[in-house]
CSV table of C-alpha atoms in Angstrom, one decimal:
chain,number,residue,atom,x,y,z
F,766,MET,CA,90.7,5.2,62.1
F,767,LYS,CA,88.1,7.6,61.7
F,768,ARG,CA,89.0,11.0,64.1
F,769,ARG,CA,85.3,10.7,65.2
F,770,ASP,CA,85.9,7.2,66.1
F,771,PHE,CA,88.6,8.2,67.9
F,772,ILE,CA,87.1,10.5,69.6
F,773,ARG,CA,83.8,9.1,70.5
F,774,GLY,CA,86.1,6.3,71.9
F,775,ALA,CA,88.1,9.0,74.3
F,776,ALA,CA,86.9,9.5,78.1
F,777,PHE,CA,89.1,11.2,78.6
F,778,ALA,CA,91.4,13.8,76.1
F,779,ALA,CA,94.3,16.2,76.4
F,780,ALA,CA,95.4,19.4,74.3
F,781,GLY,CA,99.1,21.3,73.9
F,782,CYS,CA,99.0,25.1,74.4
F,783,LEU,CA,95.7,26.5,74.2
F,784,ALA,CA,97.0,30.3,73.5
F,785,PRO,CA,98.9,31.8,70.7
F,786,GLY,CA,102.2,31.6,70.8
F,787,CYS,CA,101.8,29.8,74.4
F,788,ARG,CA,104.8,27.3,74.6
F,789,LEU,CA,103.5,24.1,75.4
F,790,LEU,CA,105.3,23.0,79.1
F,791,SER,CA,106.0,19.2,79.4
F,792,GLY,CA,104.4,17.4,82.9
F,793,ARG,CA,103.9,20.2,84.3
F,794,TYR,CA,100.5,20.6,86.0
F,795,ALA,CA,100.5,16.7,85.3
F,796,ALA,CA,99.8,16.2,88.9
F,797,GLU,CA,97.2,18.2,89.4
F,798,SER,CA,95.5,17.3,85.7
F,799,GLU,CA,95.5,14.0,87.5
F,800,ALA,CA,93.4,15.5,89.9
F,801,VAL,CA,90.3,16.7,88.3
F,802,ARG,CA,90.1,13.4,86.0
F,803,ARG,CA,89.7,11.9,88.5
F,804,GLU,CA,87.6,13.9,90.4
F,805,ALA,CA,85.7,15.1,86.6
F,806,LEU,CA,85.3,11.2,86.3
F,807,ARG,CA,83.5,10.6,89.5
F,808,LEU,CA,81.1,13.4,89.2
F,809,VAL,CA,80.2,12.2,85.7
F,810,ALA,CA,79.5,8.3,86.8
F,811,ASP,CA,77.6,10.2,90.2
F,812,LYS,CA,75.3,11.1,87.0
F,813,LEU,CA,76.1,15.6,88.4
F,814,PHE,CA,77.4,15.8,84.4
F,815,LEU,CA,76.8,14.2,81.4
F,816,GLY,CA,80.1,15.6,80.3
F,817,ILE,CA,82.8,17.8,81.4
F,818,ALA,CA,85.9,20.6,80.2
F,819,VAL,CA,88.3,22.1,82.1
F,820,GLY,CA,91.4,24.3,80.8
F,821,ARG,CA,93.7,26.5,83.0
F,822,ASN,CA,96.6,28.3,81.8
F,823,GLU,CA,100.1,28.6,81.3
F,824,CYS,CA,100.0,25.5,79.2
F,825,SER,CA,98.9,22.9,81.0
F,826,GLU,CA,96.8,19.7,80.0
F,827,PRO,CA,93.1,20.5,80.1
F,828,VAL,CA,90.9,17.7,80.6
F,829,TYR,CA,87.7,16.0,78.7
F,830,VAL,CA,85.9,13.6,80.6
F,831,GLY,CA,81.9,12.2,79.5
F,832,ARG,CA,79.7,12.6,76.4
F,833,THR,CA,77.0,15.4,74.6
F,834,GLY,CA,74.4,13.5,75.5
F,835,PRO,CA,72.3,10.1,77.1
F,836,ALA,CA,72.1,8.5,73.4
F,837,ASP,CA,74.5,5.4,72.1
F,838,ASP,CA,75.7,7.8,69.3
F,839,ALA,CA,76.5,10.9,71.2
F,840,ALA,CA,80.2,12.2,70.8
F,841,SER,CA,82.5,12.5,73.4
F,842,VAL,CA,83.4,16.0,74.6
F,843,ASP,CA,86.7,17.9,73.2
F,844,GLU,CA,88.2,21.3,71.9
F,845,LEU,CA,85.0,21.7,69.0
F,846,THR,CA,82.5,21.0,72.1
F,847,ARG,CA,80.1,24.1,71.9
F,848,PHE,CA,78.8,25.1,75.0
F,849,ASP,CA,75.7,26.9,76.3
F,850,LEU,CA,77.3,29.4,79.4
F,851,ALA,CA,74.3,30.7,80.1
F,852,SER,CA,75.1,33.7,82.5
F,853,LEU,CA,79.4,33.3,82.3
F,854,THR,CA,77.2,35.8,79.3
F,855,LYS,CA,78.0,38.2,81.6
F,856,THR,CA,81.5,38.2,81.8
F,857,ILE,CA,81.6,38.8,77.5
F,858,THR,CA,79.1,41.6,77.8
F,859,ALA,CA,80.8,43.7,81.1
F,860,SER,CA,83.9,43.1,78.7
F,861,VAL,CA,82.4,45.1,75.8
F,862,CYS,CA,81.5,47.5,77.8
F,863,ALA,CA,85.0,48.1,79.4
F,864,THR,CA,86.4,48.2,76.0
F,865,LEU,CA,83.7,51.0,75.4
F,866,VAL,CA,85.1,52.5,78.2
F,867,THR,CA,88.5,52.1,77.9
F,868,ASP,CA,87.7,54.2,74.8
F,869,GLY,CA,85.8,57.3,75.9
F,870,SER,CA,82.4,55.9,74.8
F,871,LEU,CA,80.8,54.7,76.8
F,872,ASP,CA,81.1,56.7,81.3
F,873,PRO,CA,80.6,53.9,83.8
F,874,GLU,CA,79.4,57.1,86.3
F,875,ALA,CA,76.4,58.3,83.5
F,876,PRO,CA,72.4,57.6,84.0
F,877,PHE,CA,71.9,54.9,81.9
F,878,THR,CA,69.3,56.2,80.4
F,879,GLU,CA,72.4,59.1,79.1
F,880,TYR,CA,72.1,55.8,76.5
F,881,PHE,CA,68.6,54.7,76.3
F,882,PRO,CA,66.5,57.7,76.4
F,883,GLU,CA,63.2,56.1,76.0
F,884,HIS,CA,63.6,53.8,79.1
F,885,VAL,CA,60.3,54.6,81.8
F,886,LEU,CA,63.2,55.8,84.2
F,887,GLY,CA,63.7,59.1,81.9
F,888,LYS,CA,65.7,62.0,82.6
F,889,SER,CA,65.4,61.2,86.6
F,890,CYS,CA,67.0,58.5,86.7
F,891,GLN,CA,70.1,58.3,89.8
F,892,ILE,CA,71.0,55.0,88.6
F,893,THR,CA,74.1,54.6,86.7
F,894,VAL,CA,75.6,52.1,84.2
F,895,ARG,CA,78.0,50.7,87.3
F,896,ASP,CA,75.4,50.0,88.8
F,897,LEU,CA,74.0,47.7,86.7
F,898,ALA,CA,77.0,45.8,86.1
F,899,THR,CA,77.8,45.9,89.9
F,900,HIS,CA,73.6,44.4,90.7
F,901,SER,CA,73.6,47.8,92.7
F,902,SER,CA,70.6,49.6,90.5
F,903,GLY,CA,67.6,47.5,92.3
F,904,PHE,CA,65.9,46.4,89.7
F,905,GLY,CA,64.8,43.3,90.2
F,906,ASN,CA,64.3,40.1,87.5
F,907,PHE,CA,62.4,39.6,84.4
F,908,SER,CA,59.5,39.0,85.5
F,909,GLY,CA,59.3,36.2,82.4
F,910,ARG,CA,55.3,36.6,82.3
F,911,ARG,CA,55.0,37.5,78.8
F,912,TYR,CA,57.5,35.2,77.1
F,913,CYS,CA,55.1,32.5,77.1
F,914,GLU,CA,52.2,34.6,76.2
F,915,ASP,CA,50.4,35.1,73.0
F,916,PRO,CA,52.4,37.4,70.7
F,917,SER,CA,49.8,39.4,70.2
F,918,ARG,CA,49.6,40.5,73.4
F,919,HIS,CA,53.0,41.3,73.8
F,920,GLY,CA,54.6,37.9,73.7
F,921,GLY,CA,57.8,36.2,73.0
F,922,ALA,CA,60.1,39.4,72.1
F,923,ALA,CA,57.3,42.1,72.3
F,924,GLY,CA,57.6,41.4,75.0
F,925,PHE,CA,60.5,41.5,76.0
F,926,GLU,CA,61.4,44.7,74.7
F,927,VAL,CA,58.4,46.1,76.7
F,928,GLU,CA,59.3,44.7,80.2
F,929,LEU,CA,62.9,46.4,78.8
F,930,ARG,CA,61.4,49.8,78.6
F,931,GLU,CA,58.0,50.4,81.2
F,932,LYS,CA,60.0,48.1,84.8
F,933,ARG,CA,61.0,49.6,87.3
F,934,PRO,CA,63.6,49.5,90.8
F,935,GLU,CA,61.9,47.2,92.9
F,936,ARG,CA,64.5,48.1,95.9
F,937,PRO,CA,66.3,51.1,97.0
F,938,ARG,CA,70.2,52.1,94.2
F,939,GLY,CA,72.8,50.7,96.4
F,940,THR,CA,70.7,47.5,97.4
F,941,TYR,CA,72.6,44.3,96.0
F,942,CYS,CA,70.0,41.6,94.1
F,943,TYR,CA,71.4,39.8,91.3
F,944,SER,CA,69.5,40.1,88.0
F,945,CYS,CA,69.3,38.8,83.9
F,946,TYR,CA,67.3,42.4,83.7
F,947,ASN,CA,70.6,44.8,85.0
F,948,TYR,CA,72.9,43.0,81.9
F,949,ALA,CA,69.7,43.3,78.9
F,950,LEU,CA,69.5,46.8,80.0
F,951,LEU,CA,73.4,46.7,80.0
F,952,SER,CA,73.7,45.1,76.5
F,953,THR,CA,71.4,47.6,75.2
F,954,VAL,CA,73.7,50.6,77.0
F,955,ALA,CA,76.4,49.4,74.9
F,956,GLU,CA,74.8,48.8,71.8
F,957,ARG,CA,73.6,52.4,72.2
F,958,ALA,CA,77.3,53.4,72.8
F,959,GLY,CA,79.4,51.4,70.6
F,960,GLY,CA,76.8,51.4,67.8
F,961,LYS,CA,76.0,47.7,66.9
F,962,SER,CA,74.8,44.6,68.4
F,963,LEU,CA,75.7,42.9,70.9
F,964,ASP,CA,77.3,40.5,69.1
F,965,ARG,CA,78.8,43.0,66.7
F,966,LEU,CA,80.7,44.7,69.6
F,967,ALA,CA,81.7,41.4,70.9
F,968,ALA,CA,83.0,39.4,67.9
F,969,GLU,CA,85.2,42.7,67.2
F,970,ARG,CA,86.6,43.7,70.6
F,971,VAL,CA,86.8,41.1,72.4
F,972,PHE,CA,86.2,37.5,70.5
F,973,GLY,CA,88.9,38.5,67.8
F,974,PRO,CA,91.6,40.1,69.6
F,975,LEU,CA,91.8,37.1,71.7
F,976,GLY,CA,91.3,34.6,69.5
F,977,MET,CA,88.0,33.1,70.0
F,978,THR,CA,86.9,31.6,67.1
F,979,ARG,CA,83.9,29.8,67.7
F,980,SER,CA,82.0,31.5,70.4
F,981,GLY,CA,78.7,34.0,69.6
F,982,TRP,CA,75.0,34.1,70.3
F,983,TRP,CA,73.0,31.2,69.6
F,984,PRO,CA,70.7,30.5,67.5
F,985,VAL,CA,73.7,28.1,66.4
F,986,ALA,CA,74.4,25.8,63.6
F,987,ASP,CA,74.5,22.5,64.7
F,988,ASP,CA,78.1,21.4,62.7
F,989,GLY,CA,77.9,18.0,65.3
F,990,HIS,CA,80.3,19.6,68.4
F,991,VAL,CA,77.2,21.8,69.1
F,992,VAL,CA,75.8,20.5,72.6
F,993,GLU,CA,72.2,19.7,74.0
F,994,VAL,CA,72.5,20.8,78.1
F,995,PRO,CA,70.0,18.3,79.9
F,996,LEU,CA,67.5,20.1,81.4
F,997,ARG,CA,64.2,20.7,80.1
F,998,MET,CA,62.7,24.0,79.8
F,999,LYS,CA,60.1,26.4,82.0
F,1000,ASP,CA,57.4,24.2,80.0
F,1001,GLY,CA,58.7,21.3,80.4
F,1002,LYS,CA,60.1,20.4,77.3
F,1003,LEU,CA,63.8,19.4,76.8
F,1004,ARG,CA,65.7,22.1,74.2
F,1005,LYS,CA,66.8,21.3,70.8
F,1006,VAL,CA,70.3,21.4,69.4
F,1007,GLY,CA,71.9,24.4,69.8
F,1008,GLU,CA,69.2,26.3,72.0
F,1009,VAL,CA,69.5,28.6,74.7
F,1010,HIS,CA,68.4,27.6,77.7
F,1011,ASP,CA,67.4,30.7,79.2
F,1012,GLU,CA,64.6,31.5,79.0
F,1013,VAL,CA,64.5,35.5,78.8
F,1014,ALA,CA,67.0,35.1,75.6
F,1015,ARG,CA,65.0,32.6,73.6
F,1016,TYR,CA,62.3,34.7,73.4
F,1017,ALA,CA,64.3,37.8,73.0
F,1018,GLY,CA,64.3,37.6,69.4
F,1019,ARG,CA,67.8,39.4,69.8
F,1020,PRO,CA,71.0,38.8,71.4
F,1021,ILE,CA,71.2,39.8,74.5
F,1022,GLY,CA,73.8,40.2,77.6
F,1023,ASN,CA,72.6,38.5,80.3
F,1024,ALA,CA,72.8,34.6,78.3
F,1025,GLY,CA,73.7,33.2,75.7
F,1026,VAL,CA,76.4,33.2,74.1
F,1027,PHE,CA,77.7,29.5,72.9
F,1028,SER,CA,82.0,29.0,73.5
F,1029,THR,CA,84.7,25.8,73.9
F,1030,LEU,CA,87.2,25.3,76.2
F,1031,PRO,CA,89.3,26.9,73.6
F,1032,ASP,CA,87.8,29.2,73.3
F,1033,MET,CA,87.3,30.5,76.9
F,1034,THR,CA,90.8,29.4,78.0
F,1035,ARG,CA,91.7,32.5,76.1
F,1036,PHE,CA,89.2,34.3,77.4
F,1037,VAL,CA,90.2,34.0,80.9
F,1038,GLU,CA,94.2,33.9,80.4
F,1039,ASP,CA,93.9,37.5,79.0
F,1040,LEU,CA,91.8,38.0,81.6
F,1041,LEU,CA,95.3,37.3,84.3
F,1042,GLU,CA,98.2,38.1,81.5
F,1043,ARG,CA,96.5,41.8,81.0
F,1044,ARG,CA,98.2,41.4,77.1
F,1045,THR,CA,95.4,42.4,74.9
F,1046,PHE,CA,93.8,45.7,76.5
F,1047,PRO,CA,95.1,48.6,78.2
F,1048,ALA,CA,95.7,48.4,81.6
F,1049,ALA,CA,92.4,50.5,82.5
F,1050,HIS,CA,90.1,47.7,81.0
F,1051,TYR,CA,90.9,44.9,83.8
F,1052,ASP,CA,91.3,47.5,86.3
F,1053,LEU,CA,87.6,48.2,85.1
F,1054,LEU,CA,87.3,44.2,85.3
F,1055,PHE,CA,89.0,43.1,88.4
F,1056,ASN,CA,88.5,46.4,91.0
F,1057,GLY,CA,85.9,45.2,93.7
F,1058,THR,CA,83.4,48.8,93.9
F,1059,PHE,CA,80.5,47.1,95.5
F,1060,ARG,CA,80.5,45.7,98.8
F,1061,LYS,CA,77.8,45.7,100.7
F,1062,GLY,CA,77.7,42.5,103.8
F,1063,LYS,CA,78.8,39.7,102.1
F,1064,ALA,CA,78.3,40.8,98.2
F,1065,CYS,CA,81.5,41.9,96.9
F,1066,ARG,CA,81.7,43.5,93.0
F,1067,SER,CA,83.3,44.8,90.0
F,1068,PHE,CA,82.4,45.9,86.3
F,1069,GLY,CA,80.9,42.1,85.7
F,1070,PHE,CA,82.2,39.2,88.1
F,1071,ASP,CA,81.7,38.6,91.7
F,1072,LEU,CA,84.5,38.8,94.7
F,1073,GLY,CA,82.3,37.6,97.4
F,1074,GLU,CA,82.0,34.2,98.9
F,1075,ASN,CA,81.9,32.0,95.7
F,1076,ARG,CA,85.4,31.7,95.1
F,1077,PRO,CA,86.9,28.4,95.1
F,1078,GLU,CA,88.6,27.2,98.3
F,1079,GLY,CA,92.6,28.3,98.7
F,1080,PHE,CA,92.0,31.0,96.9
F,1081,SER,CA,92.7,34.4,97.9
F,1082,SER,CA,90.0,37.5,98.1
F,1083,ALA,CA,91.0,39.3,94.7
F,1084,ALA,CA,90.2,36.5,92.4
F,1085,ILE,CA,87.0,37.6,90.3
F,1086,HIS,CA,84.4,35.0,89.1
F,1087,HIS,CA,81.0,34.3,88.2
F,1088,SER,CA,79.2,30.8,87.4
F,1089,GLY,CA,76.5,30.0,84.7
F,1090,PHE,CA,72.7,28.0,85.3
F,1091,THR,CA,73.6,24.8,82.3
F,1092,GLY,CA,76.6,24.0,85.1
F,1093,GLN,CA,79.7,26.9,84.3
F,1094,PHE,CA,82.4,28.2,86.4
F,1095,LEU,CA,85.5,30.6,85.8
F,1096,CYS,CA,88.3,32.1,88.0
F,1097,VAL,CA,91.1,34.1,88.1
F,1098,ASP,CA,93.4,35.1,90.8
F,1099,PRO,CA,95.8,36.8,89.8
F,1100,GLU,CA,98.0,36.3,93.2
F,1101,LEU,CA,98.1,32.8,93.3
F,1102,PRO,CA,98.3,33.5,90.3
F,1103,PHE,CA,96.0,31.4,87.8
F,1104,ALA,CA,93.0,31.3,85.4
F,1105,GLY,CA,90.7,28.2,84.8
F,1106,VAL,CA,87.4,27.0,83.6
F,1107,VAL,CA,84.6,24.8,84.4
F,1108,LEU,CA,82.6,23.9,81.2
F,1109,THR,CA,79.6,20.9,82.1
F,1110,LEU,CA,76.9,19.6,81.3
F,1111,ARG,CA,74.6,19.2,84.2
F,1112,CYS,CA,72.3,16.8,84.4
F,1113,PRO,CA,68.4,17.1,85.3
F,1114,GLY,CA,67.8,17.6,89.1
F,1115,ALA,CA,71.6,17.3,90.4
F,1116,GLU,CA,72.1,19.7,93.3
F,1117,GLY,CA,75.2,21.4,94.3
F,1118,THR,CA,76.8,21.5,91.8
F,1119,LEU,CA,78.0,24.2,92.1
F,1120,THR,CA,80.4,22.9,94.3
F,1121,ALA,CA,81.5,20.4,93.0
F,1122,ARG,CA,82.9,23.4,89.8
F,1123,ARG,CA,84.4,25.0,92.6
F,1124,ARG,CA,86.3,22.2,93.5
F,1125,LEU,CA,87.6,20.8,90.1
F,1126,LEU,CA,89.2,24.7,90.4
F,1127,SER,CA,90.9,24.4,93.6
F,1128,LEU,CA,92.4,21.1,92.6
F,1129,TYR,CA,94.2,22.6,89.1
F,1130,ALA,CA,95.5,24.7,91.4
F,1131,GLY,CA,97.1,22.0,93.6
F,1132,GLY,CA,94.7,22.0,96.3
F,1133,LYS,CA,92.7,18.9,97.7
């Protein structure tokens, strides 16, 4: 039997050790894995997702359910399937920045315009790098209007660069507003501080050290394992295979920090596992990502992560987490301890999927 025929015929695939040097723990988390598998099969049957991949730390068995597309010949989701991470990209950008902070190249308390002086706020700016990372800058989101216009009228990549430089805050500094614009700015700051493009910084400073060999910004080559998220774009068209769903990332013309990374379950499991075990980078790197320095109302943010109410049931207030619009979710709780990630292909029109994704990790942590 050919390997691809085997993959197509499998609804559930279990792999062993994911982390380098990790020992397979026979039978451990078997009950949790089975509970996750049953729930994932139900979610696919209910047409919330086409495919689901779920993994956790400590060499447990990852769960793969469903397929990569609606066609009869679509492959089953497996360890090679590359998902559009959407806003999980922000956690990669934050991690790149953390490496720059720990080596002294980037000051999180400095005004971001020290690294991006051509921004319209210039020398009068008081918004810090940390403000961008915690979504407390006062900036709103991208308008999006420039990206679909004729390029001769500053549409596409040209429009992105205009808005990146000229956008002004819509609220006072210290006001929480989740905004992709913050992370487009943050990635520009990282590039200036690190002296390289964002994708090269991530490859050298995050993906390489963690052994994330199948992660990177779009465009990605169609090797038969790049999946098409079954969500239509704002113009009503279906995406091409390997095309990023996020409108801003699609028209920016270069890798940016809010969206655009494609990755696999094994790679993202390595990412969250390292956050839990703190084994690759200096302690200050992890402290920056875990410490919830912005708290106002129900919002609580660290440098790159959410510590607020969106955490899965049964997890502690120390848990850092993040979601992605295309159907992704990760969570790391140092108190349980637990690290896990859910990668899915969210179906068009499916509502309430964030709750479903959180529940998968609750089950993997031994919850009901």
